[in-house]
mmCIF file of C-alpha atoms in Angstrom:
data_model
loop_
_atom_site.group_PDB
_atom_site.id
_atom_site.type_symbol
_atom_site.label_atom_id
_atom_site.label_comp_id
_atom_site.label_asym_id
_atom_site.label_seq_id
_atom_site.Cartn_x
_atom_site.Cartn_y
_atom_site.Cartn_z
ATOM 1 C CA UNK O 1 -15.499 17.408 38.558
ATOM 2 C CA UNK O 2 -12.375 19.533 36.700
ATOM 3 C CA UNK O 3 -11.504 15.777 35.095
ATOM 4 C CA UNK O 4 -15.080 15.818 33.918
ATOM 5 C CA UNK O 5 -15.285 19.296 33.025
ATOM 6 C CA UNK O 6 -11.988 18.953 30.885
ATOM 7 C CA UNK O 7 -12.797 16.109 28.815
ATOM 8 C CA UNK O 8 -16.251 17.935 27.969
ATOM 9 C CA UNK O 9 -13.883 21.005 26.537
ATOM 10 C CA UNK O 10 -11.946 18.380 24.902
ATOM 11 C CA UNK O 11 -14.704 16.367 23.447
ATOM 12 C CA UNK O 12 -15.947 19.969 21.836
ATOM 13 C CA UNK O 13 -12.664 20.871 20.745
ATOM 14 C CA UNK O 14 -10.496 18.383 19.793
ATOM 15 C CA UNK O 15 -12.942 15.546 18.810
ATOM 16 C CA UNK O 16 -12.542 12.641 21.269
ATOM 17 C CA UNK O 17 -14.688 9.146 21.902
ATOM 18 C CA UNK O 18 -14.110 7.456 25.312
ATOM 19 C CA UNK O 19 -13.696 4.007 25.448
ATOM 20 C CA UNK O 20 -14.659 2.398 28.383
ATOM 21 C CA UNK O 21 -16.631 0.054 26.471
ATOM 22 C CA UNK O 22 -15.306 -0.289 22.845
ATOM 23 C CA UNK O 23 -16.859 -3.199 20.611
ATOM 24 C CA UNK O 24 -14.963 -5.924 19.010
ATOM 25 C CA UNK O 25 -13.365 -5.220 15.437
ATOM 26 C CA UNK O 26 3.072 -6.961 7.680
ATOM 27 C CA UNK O 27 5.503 -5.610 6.482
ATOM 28 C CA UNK O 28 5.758 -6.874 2.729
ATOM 29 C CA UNK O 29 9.064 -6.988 1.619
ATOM 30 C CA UNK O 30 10.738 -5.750 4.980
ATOM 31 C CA UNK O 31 13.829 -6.944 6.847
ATOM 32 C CA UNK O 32 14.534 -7.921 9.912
ATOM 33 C CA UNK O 33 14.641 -5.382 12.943
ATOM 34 C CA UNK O 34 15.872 -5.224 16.205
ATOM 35 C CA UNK O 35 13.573 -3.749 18.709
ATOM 36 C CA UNK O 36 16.769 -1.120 19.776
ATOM 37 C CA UNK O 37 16.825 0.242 16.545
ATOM 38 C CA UNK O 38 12.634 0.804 16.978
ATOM 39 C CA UNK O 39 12.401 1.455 20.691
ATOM 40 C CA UNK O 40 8.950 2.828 20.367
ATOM 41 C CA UNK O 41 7.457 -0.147 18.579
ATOM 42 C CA UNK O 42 5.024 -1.994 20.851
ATOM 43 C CA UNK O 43 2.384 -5.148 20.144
ATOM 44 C CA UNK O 44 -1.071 -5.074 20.988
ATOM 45 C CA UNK O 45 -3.109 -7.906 21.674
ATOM 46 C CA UNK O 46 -6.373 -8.931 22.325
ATOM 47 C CA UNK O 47 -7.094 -11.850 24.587
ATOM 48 C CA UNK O 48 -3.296 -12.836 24.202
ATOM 49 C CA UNK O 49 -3.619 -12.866 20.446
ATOM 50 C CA UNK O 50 -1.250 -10.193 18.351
ATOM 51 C CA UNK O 51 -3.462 -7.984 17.346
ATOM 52 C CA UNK O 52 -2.043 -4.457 16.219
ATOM 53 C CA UNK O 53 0.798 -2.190 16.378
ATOM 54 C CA UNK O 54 1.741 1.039 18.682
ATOM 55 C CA UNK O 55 3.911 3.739 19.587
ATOM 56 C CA UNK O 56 5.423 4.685 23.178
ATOM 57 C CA UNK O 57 3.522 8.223 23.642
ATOM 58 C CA UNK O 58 4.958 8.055 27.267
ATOM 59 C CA UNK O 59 5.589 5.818 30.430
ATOM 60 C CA UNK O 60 1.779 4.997 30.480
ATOM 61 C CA UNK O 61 0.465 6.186 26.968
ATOM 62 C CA UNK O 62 0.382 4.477 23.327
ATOM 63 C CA UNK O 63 -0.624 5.648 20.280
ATOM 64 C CA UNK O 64 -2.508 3.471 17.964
ATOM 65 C CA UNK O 65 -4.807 3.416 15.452
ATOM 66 C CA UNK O 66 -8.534 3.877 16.287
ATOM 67 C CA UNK O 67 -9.757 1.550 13.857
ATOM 68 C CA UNK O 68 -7.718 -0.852 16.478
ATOM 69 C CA UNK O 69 -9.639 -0.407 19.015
ATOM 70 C CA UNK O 70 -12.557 0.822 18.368
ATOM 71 C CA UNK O 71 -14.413 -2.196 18.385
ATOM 72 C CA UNK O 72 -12.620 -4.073 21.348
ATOM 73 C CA UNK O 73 -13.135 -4.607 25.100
ATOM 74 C CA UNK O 74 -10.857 -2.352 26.602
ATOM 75 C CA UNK O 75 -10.236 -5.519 29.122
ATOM 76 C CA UNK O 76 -9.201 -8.030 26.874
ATOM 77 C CA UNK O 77 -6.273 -5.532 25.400
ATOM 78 C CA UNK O 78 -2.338 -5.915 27.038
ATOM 79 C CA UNK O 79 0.472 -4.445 25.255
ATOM 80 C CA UNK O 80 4.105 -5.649 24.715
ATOM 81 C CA UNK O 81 7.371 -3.351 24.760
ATOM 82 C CA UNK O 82 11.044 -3.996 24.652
ATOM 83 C CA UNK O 83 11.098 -7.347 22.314
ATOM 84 C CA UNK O 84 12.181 -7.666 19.153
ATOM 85 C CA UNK O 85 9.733 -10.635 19.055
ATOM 86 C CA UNK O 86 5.669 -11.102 18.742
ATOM 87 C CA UNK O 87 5.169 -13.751 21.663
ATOM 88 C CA UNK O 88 7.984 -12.980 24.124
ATOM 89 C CA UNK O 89 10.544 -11.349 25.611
ATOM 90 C CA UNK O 90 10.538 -7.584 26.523
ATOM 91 C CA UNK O 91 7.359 -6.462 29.362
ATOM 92 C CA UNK O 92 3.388 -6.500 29.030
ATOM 93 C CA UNK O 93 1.350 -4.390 30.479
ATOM 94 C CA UNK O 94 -2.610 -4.707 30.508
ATOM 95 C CA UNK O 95 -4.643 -1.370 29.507
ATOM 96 C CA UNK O 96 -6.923 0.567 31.738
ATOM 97 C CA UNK O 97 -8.099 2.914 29.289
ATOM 98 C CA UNK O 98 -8.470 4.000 25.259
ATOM 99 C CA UNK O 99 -9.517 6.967 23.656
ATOM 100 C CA UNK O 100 -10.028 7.150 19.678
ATOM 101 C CA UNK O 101 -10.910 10.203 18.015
ATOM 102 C CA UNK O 102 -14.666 11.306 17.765
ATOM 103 C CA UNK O 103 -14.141 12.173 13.987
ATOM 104 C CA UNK O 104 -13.269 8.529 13.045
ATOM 105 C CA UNK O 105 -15.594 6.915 10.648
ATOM 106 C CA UNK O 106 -16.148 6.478 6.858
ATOM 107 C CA UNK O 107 -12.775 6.059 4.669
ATOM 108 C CA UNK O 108 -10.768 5.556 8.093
ATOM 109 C CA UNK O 109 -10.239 9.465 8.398
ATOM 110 C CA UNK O 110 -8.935 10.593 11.733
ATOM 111 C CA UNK O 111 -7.683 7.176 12.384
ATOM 112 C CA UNK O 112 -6.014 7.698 15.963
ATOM 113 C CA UNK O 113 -6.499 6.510 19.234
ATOM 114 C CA UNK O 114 -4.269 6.533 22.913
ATOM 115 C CA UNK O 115 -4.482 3.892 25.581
ATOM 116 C CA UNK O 116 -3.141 4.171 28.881
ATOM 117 C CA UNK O 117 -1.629 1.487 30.506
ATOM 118 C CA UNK O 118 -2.149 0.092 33.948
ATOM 119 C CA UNK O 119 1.434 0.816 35.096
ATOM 120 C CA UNK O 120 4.476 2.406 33.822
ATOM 121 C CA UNK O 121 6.814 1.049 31.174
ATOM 122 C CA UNK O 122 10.409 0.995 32.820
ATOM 123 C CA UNK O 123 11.964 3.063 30.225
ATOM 124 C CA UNK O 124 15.243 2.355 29.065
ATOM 125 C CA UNK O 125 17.336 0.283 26.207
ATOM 126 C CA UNK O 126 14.764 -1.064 24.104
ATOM 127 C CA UNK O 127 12.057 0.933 25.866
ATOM 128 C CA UNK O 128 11.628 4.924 24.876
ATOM 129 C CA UNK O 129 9.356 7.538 23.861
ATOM 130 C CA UNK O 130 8.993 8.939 19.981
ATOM 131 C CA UNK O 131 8.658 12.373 19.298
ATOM 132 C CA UNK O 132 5.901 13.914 17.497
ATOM 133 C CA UNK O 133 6.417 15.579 14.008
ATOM 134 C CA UNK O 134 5.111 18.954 13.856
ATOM 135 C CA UNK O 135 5.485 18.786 10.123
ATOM 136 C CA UNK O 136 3.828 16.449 7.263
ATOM 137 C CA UNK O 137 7.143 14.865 5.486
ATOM 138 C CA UNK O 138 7.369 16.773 1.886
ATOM 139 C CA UNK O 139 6.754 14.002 -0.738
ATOM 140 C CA UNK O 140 9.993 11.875 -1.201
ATOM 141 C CA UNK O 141 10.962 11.743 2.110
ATOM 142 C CA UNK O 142 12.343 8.408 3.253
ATOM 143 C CA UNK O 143 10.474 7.286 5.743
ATOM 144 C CA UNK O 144 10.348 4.028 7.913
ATOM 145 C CA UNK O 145 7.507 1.183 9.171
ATOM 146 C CA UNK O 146 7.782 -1.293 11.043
ATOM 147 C CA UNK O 147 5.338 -4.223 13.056
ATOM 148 C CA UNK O 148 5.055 -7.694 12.715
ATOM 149 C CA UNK O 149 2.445 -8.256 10.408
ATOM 150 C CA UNK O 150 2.125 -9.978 7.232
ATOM 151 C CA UNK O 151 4.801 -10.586 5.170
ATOM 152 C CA UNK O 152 2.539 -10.468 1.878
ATOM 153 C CA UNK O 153 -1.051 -10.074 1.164
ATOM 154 C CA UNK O 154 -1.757 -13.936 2.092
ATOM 155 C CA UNK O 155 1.003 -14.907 4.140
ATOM 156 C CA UNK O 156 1.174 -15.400 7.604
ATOM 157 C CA UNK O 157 2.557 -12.720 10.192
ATOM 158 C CA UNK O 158 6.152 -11.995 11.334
ATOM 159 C CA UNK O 159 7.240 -13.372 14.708
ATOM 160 C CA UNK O 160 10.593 -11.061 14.467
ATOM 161 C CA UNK O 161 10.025 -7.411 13.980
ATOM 162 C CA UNK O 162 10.651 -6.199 9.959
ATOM 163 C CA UNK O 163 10.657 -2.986 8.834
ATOM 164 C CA UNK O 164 11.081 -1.494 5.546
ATOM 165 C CA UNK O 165 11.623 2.357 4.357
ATOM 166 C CA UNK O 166 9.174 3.882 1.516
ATOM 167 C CA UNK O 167 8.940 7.334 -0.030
ATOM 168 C CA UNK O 168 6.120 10.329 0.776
ATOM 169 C CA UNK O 169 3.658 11.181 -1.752
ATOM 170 C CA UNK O 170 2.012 14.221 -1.911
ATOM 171 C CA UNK O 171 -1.776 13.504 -1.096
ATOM 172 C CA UNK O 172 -2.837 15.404 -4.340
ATOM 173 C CA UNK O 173 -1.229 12.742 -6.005
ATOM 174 C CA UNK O 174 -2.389 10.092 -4.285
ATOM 175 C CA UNK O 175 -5.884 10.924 -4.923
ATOM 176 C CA UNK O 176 -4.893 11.125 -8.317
ATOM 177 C CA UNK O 177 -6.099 8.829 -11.250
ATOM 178 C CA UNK O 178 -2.379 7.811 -11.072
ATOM 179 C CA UNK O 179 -3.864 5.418 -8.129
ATOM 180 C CA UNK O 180 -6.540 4.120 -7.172
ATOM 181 C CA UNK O 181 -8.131 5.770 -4.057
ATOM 182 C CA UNK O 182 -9.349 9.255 -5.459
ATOM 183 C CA UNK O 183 -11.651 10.783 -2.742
ATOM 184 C CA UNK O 184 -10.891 8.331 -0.369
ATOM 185 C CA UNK O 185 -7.983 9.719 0.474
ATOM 186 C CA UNK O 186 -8.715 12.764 3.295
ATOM 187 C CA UNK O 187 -7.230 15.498 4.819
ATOM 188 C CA UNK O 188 -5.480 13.890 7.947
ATOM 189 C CA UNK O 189 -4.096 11.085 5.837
ATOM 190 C CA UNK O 190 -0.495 10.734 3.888
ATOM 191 C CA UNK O 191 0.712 7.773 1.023
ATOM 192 C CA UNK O 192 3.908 5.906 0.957
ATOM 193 C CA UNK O 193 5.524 4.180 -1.494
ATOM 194 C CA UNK O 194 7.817 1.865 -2.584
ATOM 195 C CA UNK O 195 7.905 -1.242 -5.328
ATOM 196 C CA UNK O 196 7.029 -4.520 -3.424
ATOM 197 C CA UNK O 197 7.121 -3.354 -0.136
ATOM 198 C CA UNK O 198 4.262 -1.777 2.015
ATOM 199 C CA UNK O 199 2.772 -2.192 5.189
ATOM 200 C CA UNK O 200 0.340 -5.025 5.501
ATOM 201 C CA UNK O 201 -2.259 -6.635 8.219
ATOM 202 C CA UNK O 202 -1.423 -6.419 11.526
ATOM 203 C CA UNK O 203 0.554 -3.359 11.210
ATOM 204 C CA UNK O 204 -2.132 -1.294 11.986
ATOM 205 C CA UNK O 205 -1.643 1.065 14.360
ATOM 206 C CA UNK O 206 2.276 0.906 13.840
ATOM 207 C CA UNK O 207 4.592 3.700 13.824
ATOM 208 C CA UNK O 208 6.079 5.179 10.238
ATOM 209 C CA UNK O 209 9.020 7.281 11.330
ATOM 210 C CA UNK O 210 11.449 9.836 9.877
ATOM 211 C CA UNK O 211 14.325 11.448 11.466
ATOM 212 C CA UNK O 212 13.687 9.622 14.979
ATOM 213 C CA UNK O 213 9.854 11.378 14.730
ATOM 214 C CA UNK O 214 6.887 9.740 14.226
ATOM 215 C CA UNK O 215 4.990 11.203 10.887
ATOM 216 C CA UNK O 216 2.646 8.736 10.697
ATOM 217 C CA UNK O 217 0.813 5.928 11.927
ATOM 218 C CA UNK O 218 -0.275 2.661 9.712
ATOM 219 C CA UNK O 219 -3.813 3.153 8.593
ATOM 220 C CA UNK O 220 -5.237 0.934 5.532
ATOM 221 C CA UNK O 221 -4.729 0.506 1.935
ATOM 222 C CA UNK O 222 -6.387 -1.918 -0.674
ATOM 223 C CA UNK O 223 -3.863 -4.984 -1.172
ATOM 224 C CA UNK O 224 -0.648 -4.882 0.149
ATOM 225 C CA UNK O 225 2.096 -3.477 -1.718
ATOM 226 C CA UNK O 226 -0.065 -3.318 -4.593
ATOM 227 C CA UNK O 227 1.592 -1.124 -7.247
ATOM 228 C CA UNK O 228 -2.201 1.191 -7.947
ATOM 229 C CA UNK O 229 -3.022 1.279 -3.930
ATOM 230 C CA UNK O 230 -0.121 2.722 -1.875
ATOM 231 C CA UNK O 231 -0.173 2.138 2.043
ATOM 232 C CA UNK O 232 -2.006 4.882 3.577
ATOM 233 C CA UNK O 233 -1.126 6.440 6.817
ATOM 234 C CA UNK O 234 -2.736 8.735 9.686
ATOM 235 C CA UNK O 235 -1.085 12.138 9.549
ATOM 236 C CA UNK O 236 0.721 12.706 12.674
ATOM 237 C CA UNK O 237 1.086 16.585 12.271
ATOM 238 C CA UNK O 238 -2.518 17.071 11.702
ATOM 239 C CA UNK O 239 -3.026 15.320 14.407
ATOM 240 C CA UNK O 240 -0.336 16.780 16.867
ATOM 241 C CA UNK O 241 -2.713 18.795 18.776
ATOM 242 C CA UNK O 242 -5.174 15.972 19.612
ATOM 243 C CA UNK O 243 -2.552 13.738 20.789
ATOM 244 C CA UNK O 244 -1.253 16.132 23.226
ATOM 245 C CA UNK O 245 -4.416 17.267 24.833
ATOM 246 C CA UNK O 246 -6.041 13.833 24.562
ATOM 247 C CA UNK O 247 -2.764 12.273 26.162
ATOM 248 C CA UNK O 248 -3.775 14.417 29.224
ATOM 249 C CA UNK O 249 -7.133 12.787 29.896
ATOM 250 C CA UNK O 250 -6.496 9.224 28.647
#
């Protein structure tokens, strides 16, 4: 009754969309990685495919994106943690439970979702928690990606984990008529940037980190690395507060 009770307050509040039933839905120019240097970075599939990327909330928690999930069978999803590698190595761990914000919908805005995993990740080299930002990254702060998606636009995806660092942007200008997104770009989303290298497919859900935090998490753009469309990223600070609460109820 109190669980039931809380998630009502939190559905009012905060914006939340259970999903016990959800329906079925790269790093360009990135080098290689090793999964110590990203010990958050986890792999989502679907039916044993690679499907997505994630972030290590907590022991049992990942953060994703909701445009990830939203459209899957919760039972189909297991997530990998601790590799450096797409299709083994490290420990997997099938999901009992995903959550993507109630606001999600037209030009991806509030683009986050948390899954909870059947057991606990043993954390430890390889295996840890991020931080969350409290702060949106000023524009030209460095800041890092990583997954194993594709390598360009129409090239196959990375077995080995790449990342690549890119520069902020303020939003302002990324709406701008400097690029090409004007309105699409919203309120809880940032822009990165940096010549011939981006996020790409498959990196969804992925972590973009500065300073050890995560800032953002990989969203959508048009093309990949495309010099009018930079990649475009859920804003973890604007976000902060859902996370937490949501984490609670998962």
């Amino acid at each position: 009754m109190i669980l039931s009770l809380l998630l009502l307050f939190l559905s009012a509040q905060y914006g939340i969309e259970c999903a016990k039933f959800i329906k079925q839905n790269r790093i360009v120019g990135g080098a290689a990685a090793n999964i110590e240097d990203f010990p958050w970075q986890v792999a989502i599939y679907t039916s044993n495919k690679y499907y997505c990327g994630g972030s290590i909330y907590s022991a049992t928690v990942i953060i994703t994106a909701a445009h990830c999930i939203e459209t899957m069978y919760l039972d189909t999803l297991t997530v990998r943690a601790g590799s450096s590698y797409v299709d083994y190595g490290g420990v997997t761990r099938r999901v009992a439970n995903g959550i993507y914000h109630r606001g999600f919908g037209e030009h991806n805005k509030y683009d986050i979702a948390l899954l909870r995993l059947e057991s606990r990740l043993p954390l430890g080299k390889g295996i840890q928690t991020i931080r969350l930002t409290k702060y949106t990254p000023a524009a030209g702060t460095r800041v890092t990606v990583s997954g194993w998606g594709l390598t360009h636009n129409k090239g196959s995806a990375a077995k080995r984990l790449l990342s690549v660092t890119m520069s902020i942007i303020d939003r302002s200008v990324c709406a701008s008529s400097r690029y090409g997104y004007g309105s699409n770009i919203q309120d809880t989303m940032m822009c990165a940037v940096e010549p011939n290298k981006d996020a790409c497919r498959g990196d969804s859900g992925g972590p973009l980190v500065a300073n050890n935090e995560l800032v953002g998490v990989v969203s959508w753009g048009f093309d990949c690395a495309h010099p009018r469309y930079p990649g475009v990223f859920a804003d973890v600070a604007k976000l902060r507060d859902w996370i937490k609460m949501t984490s609670k109820v998962v």
